[in-house]
Amino acid sequence: MKSKFTLLILLLSVSLTSFSQTIQRYCGHDHVMQKARTDNPNFDLEHDQFIAQAINENNLIRQNDTVYTVQVVFHILYKNGDPYQNVSDSLIQSQLDALNRDFNMRNADTADTRPIFKDIAGNARIEFVLAKKRPNGNCADAIIRKTYNAPSNFTPIILDFLVKEDLFGGSSAWNTNKYLNIWVLDLNKGRNPEEGFLGGYAYFPQMTPVNHNGVAIDYRFFGQNNPYITDVLPGFARYSMGRACVHEVGHWFGLRHIWGDLGTLDPSLGCTADDGINDTPNAATAYANNGSCFDTIVNSCVDEPIDFPDMFENFMDYSSDECQSMYTVEQVAVMRSSLLNFRPQLIHEPIVNETEVIYAEVIENENIELCFDLGECFGFDEMTSQFSSGDSTYSSSKGDAQLVQGESCIVYNSSDFNADNDVDSFAVVIYDAHFNEYDTTIFVITIKRLCPTTQTIDVSVAEESVTTICLEGDNCLEGEYTLEFIGQSSTYNSNIFAASITDHCIEFLGLDYRPSDNFKRIFVVSNYGDVLDTTYINVTVTDVATGIELVNSKNNFIDVYPNPTNGLFTIEQNIQSNNDIKVLIYNTIGHVVAQSTITANQRKTVMDINALSKGVYIVAFTTEDKISFEKLILE
């Protein structure tokens, strides 16, 4: 609602057993308005023009999705020995959380907004962060704590200098063009509680002196679940959601009370004034004077063309915290326009601490210390550090890593790992509670074998055939390597089979051996120049033609010459067979690549395999009752 006149307004009546009369909390907005008009006789006209322009002309400001960030500085002025005035860091954080909750529609109680108002609820899209740097660029703690002797019966604005200047015992503001300064102190010293509690007050954007511009909050109504309310004023529990500060920051952005303030002088005049904003229904007086927020049909003024009830959900009313849940769309337009037009330097580009990814190798059964860089301005308060949890990609549960508290290093012990668990990825999160800053480092750890390693391979070599296996290099040894046989003994004998090495492969020739030669072992190493990596190969000879009499050249069944051959070779039988002899030539993987027939009573035949690739072949000779194999080498 629009208001050209304001007066000291009682926020809400709450019955307390500790006092015989009704206790009330109020806002010092009337003193602010009085000073604004004194300093500038045209204030009301100019402010109304600004609101009208924000609503009617700044649709882009109202509609764009840009989230603006505002840095906050807290000045905590407290009496020594008072357990409540020197508010805790956690209570300060809870107040920041409340501001961000309500200015960005993250409050769960938006669900309680009455349906008639849901479509006009607005998201201001303004984030509040604790400042990390002074205007000169130096990292600094933005929570200033000073002992303070609060004046009795404090009057807002008139005695502002006592609060907001070091010279007079207060705490001087950081540059108010760049920071939202919030002073937290006792605003009610010496005040009779039966006359009400002053909750806070705030300057409008264009008010002077500039170095006093900001928000002041009584410590009793600061933050969420304030311990003073819990311990001393339990009847004020409905004001424990941090919305006194949300209300005052709304004033700081240029909003007035929605009921139009005039009704505090005479309720019969209240409907003649409003706040200049169209989507806040007219009301005769603050909703707190009408009863609890369960009175959903209270309608103190007639609106046109739609007669809305009084909007107790609005943060700029005096309903209790538990009733409030919204700013309107047009209120959002005014606040965003105020930020862009009156305080553009307030818009802050947050420091983004990019996620750091570190790749490292850990040798099996060895420890390693890994260090990383922290984000900007860390270190003014004790940091907490933790591994991420519950993440399928990055999880510390995979590794036995220990994070050194308050330092940017971890000690990693891979003693529980073998090379089968070759990669361990997890994230480490560092959190500075004072600056509300997170810094994430992702480690990708490769577990490498303790070198050199030994492996055993079992190989089955078919009788009278050729088998080839290839060995991969060890994953913990880098560079080129060659294979070679190492010596021979009764246990390890590289010559027990006709084995040869080509590149990284070993060729086993089982042509002259029988299954009775079963289970022989050869000893091979991968030679990296200065490191030898051992491989034991167990060789088993298998029978390739069970039930068939095997005959080779030693029984003079067949002769093959020349062998090796350049392509043409002669096959000569040493017996006079009455049957044809079938000749099949196999390559080393068992495929027939050539064939011929020696007819009955024919003694010799010549074959040409020049078209085949150079290498080792097996020549098989079969009759009805005999079979024989010969190894043939094509050069």
XYZ file of C-alpha atoms in Angstrom:
635
model
C 0.000 0.000 0.000
C 1.021 3.635 -0.451
C 1.874 5.807 2.524
C 2.715 9.492 2.662
C 2.639 9.666 6.442
C 3.925 7.217 8.976
C 4.019 7.028 12.722
C 5.364 4.660 15.336
C 3.428 1.440 14.619
C 2.963 -1.498 16.896
C 3.844 -4.715 15.133
C 1.809 -7.294 16.964
C 0.203 -7.750 20.344
C 1.440 -10.767 22.236
C 0.402 -11.728 25.727
C 3.323 -12.508 28.022
C 2.966 -13.962 31.473
C 5.940 -11.879 32.616
C 4.123 -8.581 32.034
C 0.702 -7.444 33.098
C -0.019 -5.504 29.903
C 0.162 -6.305 26.193
C 3.739 -6.391 24.856
C 4.365 -5.185 21.289
C 7.215 -4.970 18.767
C 7.368 -2.066 16.332
C 9.443 -0.590 13.518
C 11.179 2.805 13.564
C 10.060 3.609 10.032
C 8.193 6.743 11.115
C 11.434 8.395 12.300
C 13.071 7.523 8.981
C 10.221 9.112 7.029
C 10.334 12.214 9.217
C 14.062 12.658 8.562
C 13.618 12.027 4.839
C 10.988 14.765 4.605
C 13.059 17.153 6.710
C 16.126 16.667 4.540
C 14.132 16.835 1.304
C 10.696 18.511 1.270
C 10.030 16.867 -2.111
C 10.817 13.400 -0.827
C 7.244 12.051 -0.990
C 6.690 13.311 -4.532
C 10.042 12.044 -5.776
C 9.618 8.673 -4.084
C 6.112 8.217 -5.507
C 7.444 9.055 -8.972
C 10.217 6.508 -8.559
C 7.745 3.796 -7.514
C 5.412 4.593 -10.408
C 8.306 4.442 -12.860
C 9.592 1.154 -11.411
C 6.154 -0.416 -11.735
C 5.098 0.968 -15.116
C 8.328 1.354 -17.063
C 10.828 -1.129 -15.720
C 9.193 -4.319 -16.880
C 12.558 -5.665 -17.983
C 13.911 -5.148 -14.482
C 10.883 -6.898 -13.074
C 10.981 -9.795 -15.501
C 14.640 -10.570 -16.166
C 16.020 -13.600 -14.402
C 19.391 -12.137 -13.422
C 20.239 -12.877 -9.800
C 21.997 -9.945 -8.171
C 24.403 -10.498 -5.289
C 24.775 -8.019 -2.424
C 27.640 -8.130 0.077
C 26.749 -7.729 3.741
C 28.786 -6.414 6.674
C 27.601 -7.051 10.227
C 28.470 -4.669 13.072
C 27.843 -6.419 16.387
C 27.691 -3.894 19.240
C 27.341 -5.644 22.571
C 27.536 -5.193 26.311
C 30.353 -7.123 27.943
C 29.081 -10.105 29.887
C 25.649 -10.157 28.289
C 25.107 -13.715 26.989
C 22.725 -12.601 24.223
C 24.009 -9.328 22.747
C 27.267 -10.677 21.222
C 25.319 -12.778 18.747
C 27.029 -15.927 17.498
C 28.389 -16.576 14.014
C 25.756 -19.271 13.604
C 22.979 -16.772 14.406
C 24.468 -14.350 11.861
C 24.503 -17.118 9.279
C 20.889 -17.943 10.104
C 19.936 -14.331 9.363
C 21.719 -14.451 6.005
C 19.882 -17.687 5.312
C 16.562 -16.014 6.154
C 17.265 -13.108 3.781
C 18.192 -15.460 0.956
C 15.212 -17.676 1.720
C 12.620 -14.899 1.548
C 14.117 -12.757 -1.224
C 14.376 -15.804 -3.498
C 11.103 -17.583 -2.679
C 12.863 -20.539 -1.076
C 10.606 -20.337 1.956
C 8.517 -23.458 2.367
C 5.609 -21.388 3.702
C 4.904 -20.025 0.213
C 2.570 -23.018 0.226
C 0.549 -21.220 2.922
C -0.007 -18.099 0.807
C -3.719 -17.811 0.192
C -4.698 -18.779 -3.403
C -6.030 -15.289 -4.105
C -2.466 -13.909 -3.747
C -0.346 -16.731 -5.209
C -0.285 -15.281 -8.739
C 1.128 -11.948 -7.548
C 3.887 -13.387 -5.327
C 7.260 -12.159 -6.628
C 10.813 -13.494 -6.540
C 13.275 -10.639 -5.950
C 16.227 -12.800 -7.084
C 18.659 -11.002 -4.774
C 21.301 -13.023 -2.923
C 23.064 -11.816 0.207
C 26.605 -12.958 1.019
C 28.994 -12.136 3.800
C 31.614 -9.771 2.391
C 35.154 -11.143 2.082
C 37.063 -8.050 1.012
C 37.271 -4.449 2.046
C 36.885 -1.823 -0.694
C 40.699 -1.656 -0.972
C 40.744 -5.320 -2.065
C 42.240 -6.750 1.115
C 40.646 -9.880 2.498
C 38.887 -9.017 5.739
C 36.446 -10.361 8.267
C 33.041 -8.782 7.609
C 31.788 -9.437 11.120
C 32.928 -6.552 13.323
C 32.466 -6.993 17.060
C 32.784 -4.122 19.529
C 31.808 -3.612 23.137
C 29.218 -0.863 23.319
C 27.337 1.173 25.887
C 23.828 1.428 24.463
C 22.033 4.727 25.186
C 18.806 4.538 27.157
C 15.505 5.010 25.296
C 17.336 5.085 21.983
C 15.616 7.165 19.289
C 16.300 6.004 15.722
C 17.897 8.429 13.276
C 18.293 11.207 15.872
C 21.033 9.298 17.705
C 22.279 7.385 14.681
C 25.829 8.706 14.981
C 26.189 6.938 18.344
C 25.702 3.624 16.595
C 27.357 4.138 13.229
C 30.590 6.018 13.916
C 33.763 4.783 15.602
C 34.396 8.273 16.950
C 31.361 8.049 19.239
C 31.854 4.464 20.339
C 29.870 2.805 17.582
C 31.131 1.023 14.457
C 31.716 2.945 11.249
C 30.164 1.573 8.088
C 32.046 0.043 5.234
C 31.379 1.931 1.994
C 27.557 2.016 1.944
C 27.551 2.297 -1.849
C 29.086 -1.159 -2.072
C 27.911 -2.982 1.055
C 24.725 -3.517 2.999
C 25.744 -2.594 6.552
C 23.650 -4.162 9.305
C 24.128 -3.000 12.895
C 22.972 -5.404 15.612
C 22.632 -3.905 19.079
C 20.339 -3.130 21.996
C 17.797 -0.614 20.673
C 15.648 -0.844 23.812
C 17.901 -0.084 26.775
C 15.890 1.664 29.457
C 12.657 1.293 27.494
C 9.609 0.038 29.356
C 8.747 -3.327 27.692
C 5.094 -2.623 28.368
C 5.379 0.219 25.863
C 6.710 -2.153 23.229
C 10.018 -3.228 21.713
C 11.744 -1.427 18.851
C 12.622 -4.189 16.376
C 14.679 -2.171 13.873
C 14.791 0.588 11.279
C 16.361 1.200 7.865
C 17.278 4.091 5.572
C 15.745 4.579 2.148
C 18.240 4.338 -0.768
C 18.626 8.049 -1.450
C 18.812 9.234 2.180
C 21.789 10.961 3.813
C 24.207 10.947 5.480
C 25.519 8.249 3.215
C 27.838 6.810 5.853
C 24.814 6.043 8.072
C 22.808 4.320 5.368
C 21.937 0.754 6.286
C 19.815 -1.366 8.610
C 19.751 -1.508 12.423
C 18.203 -4.509 14.225
C 17.649 -5.121 17.903
C 19.596 -8.196 18.967
C 16.446 -9.760 20.415
C 14.825 -10.066 16.991
C 17.919 -10.920 14.965
C 18.336 -14.269 13.193
C 16.336 -17.457 13.428
C 15.475 -19.097 16.748
C 17.112 -16.298 18.695
C 18.129 -17.572 22.162
C 16.860 -14.406 23.868
C 13.337 -15.153 22.694
C 13.704 -18.767 23.750
C 15.056 -17.927 27.205
C 13.460 -14.578 28.086
C 10.551 -13.777 25.746
C 8.986 -17.139 24.821
C 5.763 -15.334 23.985
C 7.621 -13.744 21.047
C 8.397 -17.128 19.459
C 6.263 -16.203 16.460
C 8.918 -13.585 15.645
C 11.847 -16.012 15.528
C 12.161 -16.594 11.769
C 14.461 -13.649 10.998
C 11.763 -11.608 9.292
C 12.312 -8.408 11.264
C 15.490 -8.020 9.197
C 13.707 -9.128 6.000
C 11.168 -6.335 6.688
C 13.863 -3.705 7.270
C 15.875 -4.679 4.193
C 12.626 -4.190 2.243
C 12.579 -0.594 3.542
C 16.273 -0.273 2.642
C 15.317 -1.148 -0.946
C 12.640 1.582 -0.956
C 9.440 -0.193 0.155
C 6.925 1.351 2.539
C 4.489 -0.390 4.862
C 1.675 -1.831 2.798
C -1.163 -0.393 4.904
C -0.179 3.250 4.351
C 0.807 4.336 7.892
C -1.889 7.051 8.101
C -4.215 4.658 9.894
C -2.049 4.762 12.996
C -3.153 8.355 13.556
C -6.795 7.675 12.912
C -8.036 4.270 11.673
C -10.899 6.040 9.919
C -8.312 7.761 7.641
C -6.263 4.641 6.899
C -8.007 3.692 3.672
C -7.130 7.093 2.151
C -3.411 6.293 1.980
C -1.383 3.463 0.491
C 2.173 2.603 -0.525
C 1.917 3.499 -4.218
C 2.027 -0.159 -5.240
C -1.024 -1.521 -7.008
C -0.843 -5.204 -6.108
C -0.754 -4.688 -2.318
C -4.413 -4.409 -1.218
C -5.497 -1.294 0.644
C -5.767 -1.612 4.433
C -6.748 0.782 7.176
C -3.962 -0.149 9.544
C -1.225 -2.671 10.235
C -2.595 -6.200 10.223
C -1.205 -6.789 13.702
C -4.009 -4.602 15.042
C -6.640 -6.838 13.468
C -5.767 -10.106 15.183
C -3.908 -13.297 14.337
C -3.134 -14.508 10.840
C -5.886 -17.075 11.193
C -8.354 -14.255 10.570
C -8.256 -14.818 6.826
C -11.317 -12.742 6.013
C -10.167 -9.444 7.551
C -10.834 -6.728 4.968
C -10.429 -3.238 6.419
C -10.777 -1.313 3.099
C -12.807 -1.718 -0.065
C -10.666 -2.273 -3.194
C -11.653 -1.888 -6.829
C -12.121 -3.612 -9.187
C -11.370 -6.639 -6.943
C -11.964 -6.302 -3.238
C -9.035 -8.224 -1.756
C -8.744 -9.028 1.958
C -5.871 -7.518 3.946
C -2.563 -9.151 2.908
C -1.097 -10.405 6.177
C 1.278 -12.606 4.122
C 3.320 -9.583 3.042
C 6.784 -9.045 4.554
C 6.083 -5.291 4.723
C 3.085 -5.734 7.046
C 3.260 -6.146 10.825
C 1.895 -9.674 11.009
C 3.979 -12.233 12.844
C 6.868 -14.045 11.149
C 4.886 -17.240 10.913
C 2.170 -15.471 8.884
C 4.441 -13.779 6.339
C 5.446 -15.518 3.120
C 5.738 -13.091 0.181
C 6.665 -9.921 -1.573
C 4.445 -8.973 -4.519
C 5.531 -8.721 -8.149
C 5.396 -4.902 -8.043
C 7.317 -4.751 -4.772
C 10.002 -6.836 -6.471
C 10.034 -4.356 -9.376
C 10.611 -1.487 -6.955
C 13.440 -3.258 -5.098
C 15.275 -4.322 -8.257
C 14.849 -0.845 -9.758
C 16.161 0.653 -6.508
C 19.216 -1.574 -6.695
C 19.965 -0.752 -10.330
C 19.223 2.980 -10.181
C 20.250 4.094 -6.685
C 22.840 1.483 -5.656
C 24.365 -0.068 -8.786
C 27.761 -0.445 -7.087
C 26.140 -2.847 -4.628
C 25.805 -5.474 -7.326
C 28.663 -7.825 -6.639
C 30.202 -10.498 -8.814
C 30.822 -13.348 -6.372
C 34.225 -14.969 -6.248
C 33.891 -18.334 -7.885
C 36.405 -20.841 -6.615
C 36.663 -23.212 -9.528
C 36.671 -26.892 -8.785
C 40.222 -28.182 -8.962
C 40.942 -31.656 -10.342
C 44.213 -33.289 -9.310
C 45.510 -36.452 -10.933
C 48.028 -38.444 -8.959
C 49.603 -41.895 -8.877
C 49.985 -43.905 -5.708
C 52.309 -46.904 -5.594
C 50.823 -49.974 -4.008
C 51.649 -50.165 -0.280
C 53.090 -46.651 -0.200
C 51.805 -43.345 1.242
C 51.631 -40.039 -0.553
C 50.821 -36.464 0.543
C 48.723 -34.484 -1.894
C 48.256 -30.715 -1.489
C 45.950 -28.291 -3.263
C 45.165 -24.568 -3.447
C 42.437 -22.999 -1.350
C 39.974 -20.443 -2.665
C 40.425 -16.734 -2.220
C 40.204 -15.191 1.269
C 40.213 -18.446 3.215
C 41.683 -18.592 6.676
C 40.096 -15.960 8.924
C 38.235 -18.536 10.918
C 38.867 -22.197 11.590
C 38.165 -24.093 8.443
C 36.312 -27.357 8.447
C 37.128 -30.014 5.907
C 35.443 -33.190 4.857
C 35.287 -35.813 2.179
C 32.200 -35.852 0.031
C 29.810 -38.635 0.855
C 26.968 -40.410 -0.845
C 28.237 -39.593 -4.320
C 28.476 -42.439 -6.786
C 31.355 -40.783 -8.638
C 33.436 -39.207 -5.888
C 33.548 -41.047 -2.622
C 36.216 -41.179 0.041
C 34.971 -44.569 1.152
C 36.991 -46.144 -1.659
C 40.295 -45.025 -0.215
C 42.085 -44.893 3.095
C 42.776 -41.159 2.819
C 43.142 -38.747 5.723
C 42.520 -35.026 5.402
C 44.717 -32.883 7.632
C 42.324 -30.609 9.532
C 42.607 -26.941 8.638
C 45.293 -27.590 6.032
C 45.087 -28.030 2.309
C 46.712 -31.465 2.166
C 45.651 -35.079 2.412
C 47.720 -38.109 3.306
C 46.793 -41.085 1.165
C 47.618 -44.662 2.134
C 46.961 -47.262 -0.542
C 47.947 -50.250 1.572
C 44.489 -51.753 1.233
C 44.616 -51.687 -2.543
C 45.946 -53.952 -5.225
C 46.220 -53.269 -8.917
C 42.664 -54.523 -9.478
C 41.446 -51.329 -7.773
C 43.487 -49.229 -10.118
C 41.563 -45.928 -9.875
C 40.070 -44.200 -6.835
C 38.227 -40.891 -7.373
C 36.783 -38.720 -4.623
C 36.148 -35.100 -3.736
C 37.476 -33.111 -0.791
C 35.426 -30.114 0.322
C 36.928 -27.316 2.405
C 34.471 -24.968 4.115
C 35.222 -21.673 5.802
C 32.263 -21.156 8.124
C 32.995 -17.466 8.596
C 32.914 -16.597 4.922
C 30.392 -19.219 3.862
C 32.808 -20.295 1.161
C 33.252 -23.760 -0.221
C 36.293 -24.947 -2.110
C 36.150 -28.326 -3.797
C 39.080 -30.407 -4.979
C 38.571 -33.644 -6.864
C 41.318 -36.227 -6.660
C 41.668 -38.937 -9.273
C 44.104 -41.448 -7.817
C 45.682 -44.237 -9.868
C 46.873 -47.212 -7.848
C 50.004 -48.656 -9.456
C 51.577 -52.018 -8.800
C 54.680 -52.275 -6.718
C 57.291 -52.914 -9.429
C 58.618 -55.155 -10.691
C 55.815 -57.721 -10.524
C 55.695 -61.427 -11.259
C 52.961 -63.209 -13.158
C 52.259 -66.796 -14.179
C 50.546 -67.774 -17.424
C 49.196 -71.223 -18.299
C 49.463 -72.141 -21.983
C 48.025 -75.186 -23.759
C 50.019 -76.251 -26.836
C 48.419 -78.748 -29.176
C 50.679 -81.628 -30.135
C 52.333 -81.134 -33.484
C 50.952 -77.545 -33.743
C 51.975 -73.942 -33.141
C 50.617 -71.663 -30.348
C 51.371 -67.960 -29.934
C 50.764 -65.730 -26.897
C 51.515 -62.028 -26.534
C 52.472 -60.351 -23.248
C 51.360 -56.837 -22.348
C 53.757 -54.464 -20.671
C 53.434 -53.947 -16.930
C 51.164 -51.005 -16.072
C 53.564 -49.716 -13.444
C 56.570 -49.656 -15.802
C 56.712 -47.074 -18.533
C 58.539 -47.070 -21.845
C 59.530 -49.641 -24.452
C 60.389 -53.201 -23.481
C 61.575 -56.436 -25.092
C 60.997 -60.082 -24.185
C 63.810 -62.543 -23.632
C 64.360 -66.005 -22.153
C 66.396 -66.190 -18.962
C 68.794 -69.098 -18.550
C 67.655 -72.637 -17.995
C 67.636 -75.097 -15.141
C 65.819 -78.212 -14.097
C 62.846 -76.015 -13.151
C 62.910 -73.262 -15.754
C 64.005 -74.268 -19.221
C 63.400 -71.999 -22.161
C 64.567 -74.685 -24.618
C 62.297 -77.501 -23.562
C 60.005 -76.478 -26.371
C 60.954 -75.040 -29.692
C 59.874 -71.550 -28.575
C 60.837 -68.286 -30.212
C 60.201 -64.597 -29.495
C 59.048 -61.990 -31.990
C 58.373 -58.462 -30.699
C 56.192 -58.979 -27.611
C 54.933 -62.412 -28.588
C 56.181 -65.968 -27.886
C 55.633 -68.779 -30.418
C 55.460 -72.338 -29.040
C 56.124 -75.155 -31.531
C 54.835 -78.447 -30.220
C 55.609 -80.443 -33.356
C 58.101 -82.898 -31.876
C 56.460 -83.437 -28.510
C 53.872 -85.705 -26.957
C 51.377 -85.279 -24.113
C 53.825 -87.342 -22.048
C 56.024 -84.211 -22.046
C 53.268 -82.470 -20.107
C 53.625 -79.399 -17.864
C 56.924 -77.808 -18.670
C 57.828 -74.285 -17.615
C 59.816 -71.566 -19.297
C 61.092 -68.357 -17.752
C 60.619 -65.049 -19.633
C 61.294 -61.450 -18.622
C 60.155 -58.089 -19.948
C 63.348 -56.089 -20.199
C 62.844 -52.305 -19.724
C 66.565 -51.646 -19.808
C 67.068 -51.170 -16.075
C 64.125 -53.193 -14.747
C 63.297 -56.845 -15.441
C 59.695 -57.983 -15.037
C 59.298 -61.743 -14.715
C 56.730 -64.026 -16.351
C 56.514 -67.788 -15.693
C 54.805 -69.769 -18.438
C 53.451 -73.238 -17.693
C 53.083 -75.243 -20.910
C 50.795 -78.261 -21.302
C 50.890 -80.427 -24.457
C 47.524 -81.747 -25.590
C 46.695 -84.599 -27.976
C 45.265 -83.239 -31.215
C 44.229 -86.537 -32.815
C 43.035 -88.991 -30.182
C 42.626 -92.536 -31.551
C 44.653 -91.950 -34.731
C 48.097 -93.431 -35.099
C 50.536 -90.556 -35.388
C 53.379 -91.159 -37.764
C 56.143 -88.708 -38.597
C 59.128 -88.706 -40.874
C 61.166 -90.820 -38.466
C 59.315 -93.965 -39.614
C 60.150 -93.135 -43.262
C 56.503 -92.813 -44.210
C 57.015 -89.437 -46.010
C 59.942 -87.152 -46.844
C 59.584 -83.410 -47.590
C 62.415 -81.492 -49.231
C 63.852 -78.959 -49.501
C 62.773 -77.766 -46.064
C 62.926 -74.788 -45.580
C 61.631 -74.046 -49.091
C 61.230 -70.983 -51.259
C 57.905 -72.236 -52.566
C 58.491 -75.431 -54.600
C 59.062 -78.623 -52.615
C 58.936 -82.350 -53.247
C 56.934 -84.927 -51.353
C 58.311 -88.454 -51.546
C 56.694 -91.532 -49.994
C 58.886 -94.271 -48.620
C 56.360 -97.085 -48.955
C 54.476 -98.439 -51.923
C 50.903 -97.550 -50.996
C 48.030 -99.181 -52.798
C 45.852 -96.211 -51.818
C 45.903 -92.503 -52.621
C 47.680 -90.303 -50.077
C 45.863 -87.036 -49.302
C 48.118 -84.032 -48.611
C 46.702 -81.056 -46.574
C 48.710 -77.939 -45.679
C 47.583 -76.062 -42.519
C 48.582 -72.657 -41.282
C 49.318 -72.155 -37.579
C 45.688 -71.419 -36.686
C 44.438 -74.674 -38.220
C 43.084 -73.495 -41.584
C 43.730 -75.578 -44.719
C 45.570 -73.303 -47.145
C 46.611 -75.826 -49.852
C 46.055 -79.470 -50.728
C 47.093 -82.175 -53.209
C 46.890 -85.939 -53.762
C 49.594 -88.561 -54.350
C 47.895 -91.265 -56.390
C 48.387 -94.961 -55.717
C 51.782 -96.284 -56.840
C 52.993 -92.678 -57.421
C 56.254 -92.158 -55.553
C 56.833 -88.372 -55.836
C 54.882 -85.178 -56.397
C 55.862 -81.502 -56.439
C 53.814 -78.715 -54.781
C 54.083 -74.928 -55.165
C 53.084 -72.753 -52.152
C 54.898 -69.639 -53.290
C 51.609 -67.663 -53.088
C 51.398 -68.227 -49.360
C 52.890 -65.944 -46.721
C 56.277 -66.785 -45.330
C 56.144 -68.696 -42.082
C 55.610 -72.090 -40.531
C 53.087 -74.583 -41.949
C 52.033 -78.103 -41.064
C 51.827 -80.715 -43.855
C 49.456 -83.584 -43.047
C 49.538 -86.894 -44.952
C 46.672 -89.351 -44.556
C 45.753 -92.734 -45.942
C 43.013 -95.056 -44.845
C 45.104 -96.377 -41.959
C 47.933 -93.931 -41.388
C 48.479 -90.222 -40.596
C 51.697 -88.235 -40.438
C 52.681 -84.577 -39.933
C 55.665 -82.597 -41.047
C 56.640 -79.034 -40.210
C 57.386 -77.008 -43.339
C 59.041 -73.598 -43.297
C 58.384 -71.223 -46.205
C 61.121 -68.615 -46.575
